Amino acid sequence: MTQRPLHPRTRAVHHGIRRSQYGEMAEALFLTQGFAYDSAEQAEGRFQKVGPDEFIYARYGNPTSRMFEDRMASLEGTEDAFATASGMAAVNGALMAMVRPGDRVVSARQLFGSCLYVLDILARFGVEVVMVDGTDLDAWRAAVTPGTRLCFFETLSNPTLEVMDIQGIARIAHDAGALVVADNVFATPVFSRAVEQGADVVVYSTTKHVDGGGRALGGIICGTRQFVREVAEPYLKHTGGAISPFNAWIMLNGLTTMDLRVRAMADSALAVATALEGAGVRTIYPGLPSHPQHDLAMRQMGTGGTMIAFDLGSKEAAFAALNRLALVSISNNLGDAKSIATHPATTTHQRLSDADRATLGIGPGLTRLSVGLEHPDDLIADLLGAIG
């Protein structure tokens, strides 16, 4: 009898478990930098070809890290995954491992500041980097010429919450022979099926919704086994970008509750966004009918997600509101159980010029809000009281 496919929530609890000889129920934490061999011949064989359940050094792989990789690959619907030290290690690894001087990379310009910095590095190393308005498919068509190596974008942009048409961009990229690398961190593995919609490689900062408790850094690259093990892994294991086993263990535990947490956060985000908009605050949230890409967001994710942006008009007004918050913390993380607000123009995107921030829609009064697990009524009261 063929077993029916398991729901992602179930796979997030059970998939990829490797038990030791003791049969422990909780995922085991293997805190070791290296592994012993039964013989010199076995050591030689491991270095020639490492199997899925064989390990030689924690920078190359670890049983705890492998459990996390297998579980994330199962959730994302990919053949394999490689866990990294941070989300930016995942972005850097996925892009750097793929390109050579002279290659062409086309990217949405709506990106997190550190992602923009990585693209600057690529350009310094002789890669042609072309930036486009990620929401404009005609702009992608004009920029993605035959021979383009890859297309890169955030499926839901940081911090302005613009929704990228994954299927539309993927069709354009694939017609030109390019691969699609999607940063899916805002959309989360719960709401976005980026691979089903055309992405070839999906990267996450697992520091965010996967951990969900603000405890540890981590990232992951999900893709085909050939890409993960033959392209990304050699680059990452030799440059030191692998996740620590302890952090991988934290991520494994975070995955068990991620589906429940993220759905509750999204429900609260819709309530908070509706209240802010109802109070006359310019609110950007894909779950609101006023969002210009509301229909695309509903088709692609089925929800508006956990992130909100609102504009108070000036830096002074934004700072005054942030400083009056009692419940919401001021920090630059997101996806936490605790709600977090930040001012992108002076934090995550501060290295950009005023003109570049204006092009991206990051005005001086824009505030980014990551909605946590608090009761929405309490969040609404805190936010409306702070905005005054």
Tab-separated table of C-alpha atoms in Angstrom:
chain	number	residue	atom	x	y	z
A	1	MET	CA	0.000	0.000	0.000
A	2	THR	CA	1.347	3.413	-0.974
A	3	GLN	CA	1.639	5.727	2.009
A	4	ARG	CA	-0.181	9.004	1.495
A	5	PRO	CA	1.970	12.161	1.574
A	6	LEU	CA	2.369	13.678	5.007
A	7	HIS	CA	1.273	17.212	5.780
A	8	PRO	CA	4.174	19.707	6.077
A	9	ARG	CA	3.335	20.208	9.777
A	10	THR	CA	3.894	16.500	10.348
A	11	ARG	CA	7.109	16.420	8.307
A	12	ALA	CA	8.395	19.359	10.366
A	13	VAL	CA	8.147	17.149	13.460
A	14	HIS	CA	9.297	13.772	12.140
A	15	HIS	CA	11.296	14.004	8.937
A	16	GLY	CA	15.022	13.320	8.864
A	17	ILE	CA	15.395	11.920	12.395
A	18	ARG	CA	18.614	9.969	12.940
A	19	ARG	CA	18.609	8.111	16.256
A	20	SER	CA	21.728	6.842	17.967
A	21	GLN	CA	22.026	3.375	19.473
A	22	TYR	CA	20.199	4.706	22.544
A	23	GLY	CA	16.928	5.385	20.715
A	24	GLU	CA	16.452	8.905	22.072
A	25	MET	CA	13.122	10.647	21.344
A	26	ALA	CA	14.542	14.170	21.048
A	27	GLU	CA	16.874	14.975	18.186
A	28	ALA	CA	20.411	14.269	19.337
A	29	LEU	CA	22.940	17.084	19.544
A	30	PHE	CA	26.341	15.938	18.298
A	31	LEU	CA	28.800	18.492	19.666
A	32	THR	CA	31.999	17.384	17.983
A	33	GLN	CA	34.404	18.971	15.541
A	34	GLY	CA	35.588	15.678	14.094
A	35	PHE	CA	34.912	11.942	13.782
A	36	ALA	CA	37.059	8.867	14.425
A	37	TYR	CA	37.619	6.088	11.883
A	38	ASP	CA	37.917	2.352	12.424
A	39	SER	CA	40.981	2.212	10.197
A	40	ALA	CA	43.253	4.274	7.996
A	41	GLU	CA	41.576	2.637	5.016
A	42	GLN	CA	38.164	3.838	6.187
A	43	ALA	CA	39.508	7.374	6.608
A	44	GLU	CA	40.894	7.273	3.080
A	45	GLY	CA	37.542	6.067	1.772
A	46	ARG	CA	35.603	8.783	3.576
A	47	PHE	CA	37.758	11.502	2.077
A	48	GLN	CA	37.303	10.011	-1.384
A	49	LYS	CA	33.512	9.808	-1.121
A	50	VAL	CA	31.398	10.740	1.880
A	51	GLY	CA	28.054	8.968	2.093
A	52	PRO	CA	24.848	10.546	3.471
A	53	ASP	CA	25.405	8.969	6.897
A	54	GLU	CA	29.177	9.362	7.002
A	55	PHE	CA	31.041	12.358	8.384
A	56	ILE	CA	34.628	13.550	8.523
A	57	TYR	CA	34.606	17.086	9.941
A	58	ALA	CA	31.883	19.401	11.274
A	59	ARG	CA	32.652	22.028	8.635
A	60	TYR	CA	31.762	19.389	6.023
A	61	GLY	CA	28.785	17.840	7.791
A	62	ASN	CA	27.392	16.641	11.115
A	63	PRO	CA	24.527	14.274	12.065
A	64	THR	CA	22.549	17.070	13.760
A	65	SER	CA	23.073	19.435	10.849
A	66	ARG	CA	22.094	16.669	8.417
A	67	MET	CA	18.814	16.121	10.257
A	68	PHE	CA	18.055	19.826	9.883
A	69	GLU	CA	19.007	19.808	6.209
A	70	ASP	CA	16.837	16.776	5.456
A	71	ARG	CA	13.863	18.258	7.287
A	72	MET	CA	14.124	21.614	5.517
A	73	ALA	CA	14.502	19.935	2.131
A	74	SER	CA	11.354	17.925	2.852
A	75	LEU	CA	9.414	21.064	3.777
A	76	GLU	CA	10.676	23.024	0.785
A	77	GLY	CA	10.115	20.179	-1.666
A	78	THR	CA	13.727	19.944	-2.828
A	79	GLU	CA	16.091	16.997	-3.153
A	80	ASP	CA	18.649	18.332	-0.715
A	81	ALA	CA	19.769	21.270	1.415
A	82	PHE	CA	22.948	22.641	2.999
A	83	ALA	CA	22.737	24.464	6.339
A	84	THR	CA	24.860	27.576	6.762
A	85	ALA	CA	26.116	29.769	9.578
A	86	SER	CA	23.638	32.562	8.798
A	87	GLY	CA	21.123	33.690	6.230
A	88	MET	CA	23.736	35.847	4.551
A	89	ALA	CA	26.104	32.867	4.362
A	90	ALA	CA	23.313	31.113	2.449
A	91	VAL	CA	22.820	34.027	0.050
A	92	ASN	CA	26.561	34.470	-0.444
A	93	GLY	CA	27.119	30.744	-0.896
A	94	ALA	CA	24.298	30.238	-3.380
A	95	LEU	CA	25.370	33.168	-5.547
A	96	MET	CA	29.162	32.975	-5.267
A	97	ALA	CA	29.300	29.242	-5.903
A	98	MET	CA	27.480	29.670	-9.204
A	99	VAL	CA	29.133	32.582	-10.971
A	100	ARG	CA	32.416	33.385	-12.701
A	101	PRO	CA	33.831	36.674	-14.035
A	102	GLY	CA	31.882	37.695	-17.104
A	103	ASP	CA	28.640	36.008	-16.037
A	104	ARG	CA	25.438	38.054	-16.029
A	105	VAL	CA	23.229	38.205	-12.935
A	106	VAL	CA	19.851	39.934	-13.012
A	107	SER	CA	18.419	40.884	-9.640
A	108	ALA	CA	15.418	42.669	-8.251
A	109	ARG	CA	16.562	45.943	-6.731
A	110	GLN	CA	14.151	45.510	-3.792
A	111	LEU	CA	16.544	43.714	-1.450
A	112	PHE	CA	17.817	43.634	2.124
A	113	GLY	CA	20.886	45.829	2.532
A	114	SER	CA	23.326	42.941	3.030
A	115	CYS	CA	22.026	41.206	-0.111
A	116	LEU	CA	22.765	44.390	-2.040
A	117	TYR	CA	26.277	44.318	-0.577
A	118	VAL	CA	26.850	40.745	-1.802
A	119	LEU	CA	25.832	41.837	-5.304
A	120	ASP	CA	28.347	44.681	-5.030
A	121	ILE	CA	31.017	42.060	-4.258
A	122	LEU	CA	30.014	40.051	-7.336
A	123	ALA	CA	30.365	43.165	-9.479
A	124	ARG	CA	33.827	43.816	-8.019
A	125	PHE	CA	34.855	40.309	-9.065
A	126	GLY	CA	33.852	40.880	-12.675
A	127	VAL	CA	30.268	39.640	-12.667
A	128	GLU	CA	27.825	41.795	-14.618
A	129	VAL	CA	25.018	42.670	-12.188
A	130	VAL	CA	21.837	44.210	-13.597
A	131	MET	CA	19.209	45.564	-11.211
A	132	VAL	CA	15.539	45.784	-12.184
A	133	ASP	CA	12.218	46.635	-10.590
A	134	GLY	CA	11.361	43.146	-9.388
A	135	THR	CA	7.614	43.685	-9.737
A	136	ASP	CA	7.870	44.607	-13.454
A	137	LEU	CA	7.929	41.510	-15.659
A	138	ASP	CA	8.714	43.650	-18.709
A	139	ALA	CA	11.847	44.859	-16.929
A	140	TRP	CA	12.880	41.234	-16.331
A	141	ARG	CA	12.238	40.394	-19.997
A	142	ALA	CA	14.438	43.259	-21.137
A	143	ALA	CA	17.274	42.417	-18.752
A	144	VAL	CA	17.352	38.615	-18.888
A	145	THR	CA	19.242	38.029	-22.110
A	146	PRO	CA	20.426	34.631	-23.447
A	147	GLY	CA	23.439	33.574	-21.427
A	148	THR	CA	22.232	35.152	-18.181
A	149	ARG	CA	23.536	32.903	-15.413
A	150	LEU	CA	20.961	33.519	-12.707
A	151	CYS	CA	18.092	35.680	-11.504
A	152	PHE	CA	17.834	36.636	-7.843
A	153	PHE	CA	15.033	38.191	-5.827
A	154	GLU	CA	13.247	38.196	-2.485
A	155	THR	CA	9.818	36.648	-2.930
A	156	LEU	CA	8.456	39.273	-0.528
A	157	SER	CA	10.746	42.278	-0.390
A	158	ASN	CA	12.426	43.680	2.708
A	159	PRO	CA	11.162	46.103	3.982
A	160	THR	CA	8.562	47.389	1.518
A	161	LEU	CA	6.648	44.099	1.155
A	162	GLU	CA	6.439	44.071	-2.607
A	163	VAL	CA	5.376	40.679	-3.965
A	164	MET	CA	7.470	39.114	-6.727
A	165	ASP	CA	5.665	37.000	-9.310
A	166	ILE	CA	7.696	33.819	-8.892
A	167	GLN	CA	6.095	31.953	-11.786
A	168	GLY	CA	6.369	34.933	-14.133
A	169	ILE	CA	10.032	35.593	-13.336
A	170	ALA	CA	10.874	31.878	-13.506
A	171	ARG	CA	9.382	31.542	-16.991
A	172	ILE	CA	11.461	34.467	-18.233
A	173	ALA	CA	14.627	33.141	-16.592
A	174	HIS	CA	14.219	29.578	-17.794
A	175	ASP	CA	13.473	30.673	-21.355
A	176	ALA	CA	16.903	32.327	-21.333
A	177	GLY	CA	18.634	29.367	-19.678
A	178	ALA	CA	19.080	31.117	-16.328
A	179	LEU	CA	18.592	29.641	-12.872
A	180	VAL	CA	16.268	31.261	-10.320
A	181	VAL	CA	17.525	31.890	-6.777
A	182	ALA	CA	14.741	33.037	-4.432
A	183	ASP	CA	15.225	34.454	-0.941
A	184	ASN	CA	12.052	33.253	0.745
A	185	VAL	CA	12.603	34.479	4.295
A	186	PHE	CA	9.622	36.863	4.600
A	187	ALA	CA	7.227	34.428	2.914
A	188	THR	CA	8.408	31.459	5.074
A	189	PRO	CA	8.302	27.764	4.120
A	190	VAL	CA	4.782	27.661	5.556
A	191	PHE	CA	3.195	30.057	3.087
A	192	SER	CA	5.407	29.983	-0.003
A	193	ARG	CA	6.007	27.009	-2.299
A	194	ALA	CA	8.686	28.759	-4.319
A	195	VAL	CA	10.083	25.593	-5.906
A	196	GLU	CA	6.653	24.479	-7.108
A	197	GLN	CA	6.232	27.967	-8.567
A	198	GLY	CA	9.498	27.838	-10.520
A	199	ALA	CA	12.456	28.660	-8.265
A	200	ASP	CA	15.513	26.424	-8.719
A	201	VAL	CA	17.271	27.374	-5.487
A	202	VAL	CA	15.642	28.739	-2.318
A	203	VAL	CA	17.566	30.369	0.508
A	204	TYR	CA	16.487	31.255	4.031
A	205	SER	CA	17.776	33.013	7.057
A	206	THR	CA	16.612	30.393	9.523
A	207	THR	CA	17.482	32.913	12.243
A	208	LYS	CA	13.996	34.270	11.594
A	209	HIS	CA	10.791	32.204	11.534
A	210	VAL	CA	12.477	28.779	11.663
A	211	ASP	CA	14.145	29.443	15.016
A	212	GLY	CA	11.271	31.672	16.069
A	213	GLY	CA	12.764	32.556	19.422
A	214	GLY	CA	15.627	34.889	18.606
A	215	ARG	CA	18.163	32.396	19.940
A	216	ALA	CA	20.637	31.564	17.185
A	217	LEU	CA	21.949	32.399	13.721
A	218	GLY	CA	21.430	30.033	10.827
A	219	GLY	CA	20.683	29.789	7.140
A	220	ILE	CA	20.000	27.158	4.513
A	221	ILE	CA	20.249	26.595	0.763
A	222	CYS	CA	17.631	24.267	-0.743
A	223	GLY	CA	17.849	22.853	-4.258
A	224	THR	CA	18.628	19.814	-6.367
A	225	ARG	CA	21.110	17.297	-4.985
A	226	GLN	CA	23.480	18.131	-7.829
A	227	PHE	CA	23.418	21.851	-7.025
A	228	VAL	CA	23.631	21.447	-3.267
A	229	ARG	CA	26.386	18.822	-3.139
A	230	GLU	CA	28.404	19.619	-6.272
A	231	VAL	CA	28.099	23.406	-6.500
A	232	ALA	CA	27.170	24.947	-3.136
A	233	GLU	CA	28.736	22.496	-0.684
A	234	PRO	CA	32.324	22.622	-2.028
A	235	TYR	CA	32.292	26.422	-1.832
A	236	LEU	CA	30.810	26.514	1.656
A	237	LYS	CA	32.809	23.735	3.249
A	238	HIS	CA	36.094	25.203	2.029
A	239	THR	CA	35.235	28.797	2.974
A	240	GLY	CA	33.792	27.929	6.396
A	241	GLY	CA	30.131	28.812	5.987
A	242	ALA	CA	28.617	25.714	7.613
A	243	ILE	CA	26.169	25.944	10.516
A	244	SER	CA	27.269	24.929	14.012
A	245	PRO	CA	25.672	21.685	15.274
A	246	PHE	CA	24.254	23.506	18.298
A	247	ASN	CA	22.514	26.071	16.096
A	248	ALA	CA	21.232	23.316	13.805
A	249	TRP	CA	19.749	21.612	16.882
A	250	ILE	CA	17.976	24.834	17.854
A	251	MET	CA	16.592	25.124	14.313
A	252	LEU	CA	15.336	21.535	14.417
A	253	ASN	CA	13.408	22.303	17.579
A	254	GLY	CA	12.075	25.522	16.066
A	255	LEU	CA	10.728	23.654	13.045
A	256	THR	CA	8.423	21.539	15.192
A	257	THR	CA	6.262	24.554	16.075
A	258	MET	CA	6.906	26.793	13.050
A	259	ASP	CA	3.662	26.012	11.215
A	260	LEU	CA	1.522	26.826	14.257
A	261	ARG	CA	3.526	29.939	15.142
A	262	VAL	CA	3.648	31.454	11.681
A	263	ARG	CA	-0.061	30.958	11.016
A	264	ALA	CA	-0.957	32.614	14.322
A	265	MET	CA	1.435	35.492	13.594
A	266	ALA	CA	-0.089	36.035	10.154
A	267	ASP	CA	-3.597	36.118	11.606
A	268	SER	CA	-2.455	38.758	14.095
A	269	ALA	CA	-0.631	40.700	11.371
A	270	LEU	CA	-3.848	41.043	9.391
A	271	ALA	CA	-5.690	42.314	12.486
A	272	VAL	CA	-2.895	44.792	13.291
A	273	ALA	CA	-2.610	46.024	9.696
A	274	THR	CA	-6.380	46.510	9.481
A	275	ALA	CA	-6.354	48.525	12.696
A	276	LEU	CA	-3.438	50.710	11.584
A	277	GLU	CA	-5.044	51.431	8.228
A	278	GLY	CA	-8.367	52.116	9.953
A	279	ALA	CA	-6.624	54.695	12.141
A	280	GLY	CA	-5.449	56.572	9.055
A	281	VAL	CA	-1.857	55.276	9.052
A	282	ARG	CA	-0.388	54.511	5.614
A	283	THR	CA	-0.012	50.749	5.950
A	284	ILE	CA	1.730	48.320	3.608
A	285	TYR	CA	0.567	44.751	4.067
A	286	PRO	CA	-0.057	42.249	1.247
A	287	GLY	CA	-3.065	40.872	3.084
A	288	LEU	CA	-4.933	44.185	2.810
A	289	PRO	CA	-7.053	44.780	-0.302
A	290	SER	CA	-5.368	48.201	-0.562
A	291	HIS	CA	-2.003	46.567	-1.319
A	292	PRO	CA	-1.319	46.905	-5.076
A	293	GLN	CA	-0.364	43.216	-5.327
A	294	HIS	CA	-2.961	41.841	-2.957
A	295	ASP	CA	-4.367	39.406	-5.539
A	296	LEU	CA	-0.896	38.067	-6.403
A	297	ALA	CA	-0.086	37.624	-2.708
A	298	MET	CA	-3.287	35.662	-2.150
A	299	ARG	CA	-2.614	33.431	-5.172
A	300	GLN	CA	1.015	32.887	-4.268
A	301	MET	CA	0.877	32.620	-0.470
A	302	GLY	CA	-2.777	32.580	0.550
A	303	THR	CA	-2.016	35.185	3.221
A	304	GLY	CA	-0.307	38.509	3.771
A	305	GLY	CA	2.379	36.973	5.990
A	306	THR	CA	3.789	38.122	9.314
A	307	MET	CA	5.423	41.417	8.286
A	308	ILE	CA	3.919	44.921	8.081
A	309	ALA	CA	5.368	48.277	7.050
A	310	PHE	CA	3.776	51.599	7.935
A	311	ASP	CA	4.804	55.138	7.124
A	312	LEU	CA	4.573	57.969	9.642
A	313	GLY	CA	5.893	60.598	7.243
A	314	SER	CA	9.182	61.587	8.867
A	315	LYS	CA	12.129	60.179	10.803
A	316	GLU	CA	11.129	62.284	13.795
A	317	ALA	CA	7.602	60.869	13.874
A	318	ALA	CA	8.882	57.323	13.405
A	319	PHE	CA	11.469	57.666	16.174
A	320	ALA	CA	8.910	59.225	18.528
A	321	ALA	CA	6.526	56.309	17.954
A	322	LEU	CA	9.266	53.697	18.355
A	323	ASN	CA	10.398	55.278	21.606
A	324	ARG	CA	6.844	55.206	23.005
A	325	LEU	CA	6.339	51.496	22.379
A	326	ALA	CA	5.930	49.495	25.569
A	327	LEU	CA	5.277	45.985	24.291
A	328	VAL	CA	6.891	45.923	20.848
A	329	SER	CA	10.694	45.804	21.000
A	330	ILE	CA	13.016	47.927	18.863
A	331	SER	CA	15.353	45.509	17.104
A	332	ASN	CA	16.371	44.549	13.577
A	333	ASN	CA	15.497	40.843	13.750
A	334	LEU	CA	12.173	39.424	12.532
A	335	GLY	CA	10.134	36.240	12.697
A	336	ASP	CA	10.484	36.148	16.488
A	337	ALA	CA	7.771	35.145	18.959
A	338	LYS	CA	8.134	38.704	20.275
A	339	SER	CA	6.940	41.564	18.056
A	340	ILE	CA	9.764	43.740	16.752
A	341	ALA	CA	9.850	47.127	15.041
A	342	THR	CA	12.736	48.815	13.270
A	343	HIS	CA	13.437	51.938	11.206
A	344	PRO	CA	14.980	50.645	7.946
A	345	ALA	CA	16.403	53.974	6.750
A	346	THR	CA	18.680	54.159	9.789
A	347	THR	CA	19.302	50.444	10.380
A	348	THR	CA	18.977	47.671	7.787
A	349	HIS	CA	19.256	50.023	4.779
A	350	GLN	CA	21.294	52.870	6.277
A	351	ARG	CA	24.306	52.343	3.969
A	352	LEU	CA	22.210	53.258	0.914
A	353	SER	CA	22.056	56.817	-0.364
A	354	ASP	CA	18.907	58.869	0.138
A	355	ALA	CA	18.230	58.571	-3.599
A	356	ASP	CA	18.587	54.789	-3.581
A	357	ARG	CA	16.301	54.464	-0.564
A	358	ALA	CA	13.748	56.686	-2.272
A	359	THR	CA	13.887	54.479	-5.380
A	360	LEU	CA	13.181	51.455	-3.203
A	361	GLY	CA	10.299	53.208	-1.433
A	362	ILE	CA	12.123	53.421	1.901
A	363	GLY	CA	11.094	56.853	3.084
A	364	PRO	CA	12.275	58.545	6.294
A	365	GLY	CA	9.042	57.663	8.086
A	366	LEU	CA	8.860	53.997	7.061
A	367	THR	CA	8.772	51.530	9.958
A	368	ARG	CA	8.970	47.746	9.621
A	369	LEU	CA	6.997	45.594	12.028
A	370	SER	CA	7.456	41.864	12.601
A	371	VAL	CA	4.304	40.608	14.298
A	372	GLY	CA	4.872	38.029	17.024
A	373	LEU	CA	2.709	35.794	19.152
A	374	GLU	CA	1.250	38.378	21.515
A	375	HIS	CA	-2.525	38.838	21.473
A	376	PRO	CA	-3.381	41.173	18.584
A	377	ASP	CA	-5.505	43.401	20.831
A	378	ASP	CA	-2.452	44.125	22.984
A	379	LEU	CA	-0.301	44.867	19.961
A	380	ILE	CA	-2.904	47.178	18.472
A	381	ALA	CA	-3.241	49.089	21.722
A	382	ASP	CA	0.538	49.465	22.017
A	383	LEU	CA	1.008	50.599	18.408
A	384	LEU	CA	-1.921	53.015	18.252
A	385	GLY	CA	-0.925	54.482	21.611
A	386	ALA	CA	2.643	54.997	20.413
A	387	ILE	CA	1.600	56.524	17.095
A	388	GLY	CA	-0.717	58.871	18.952
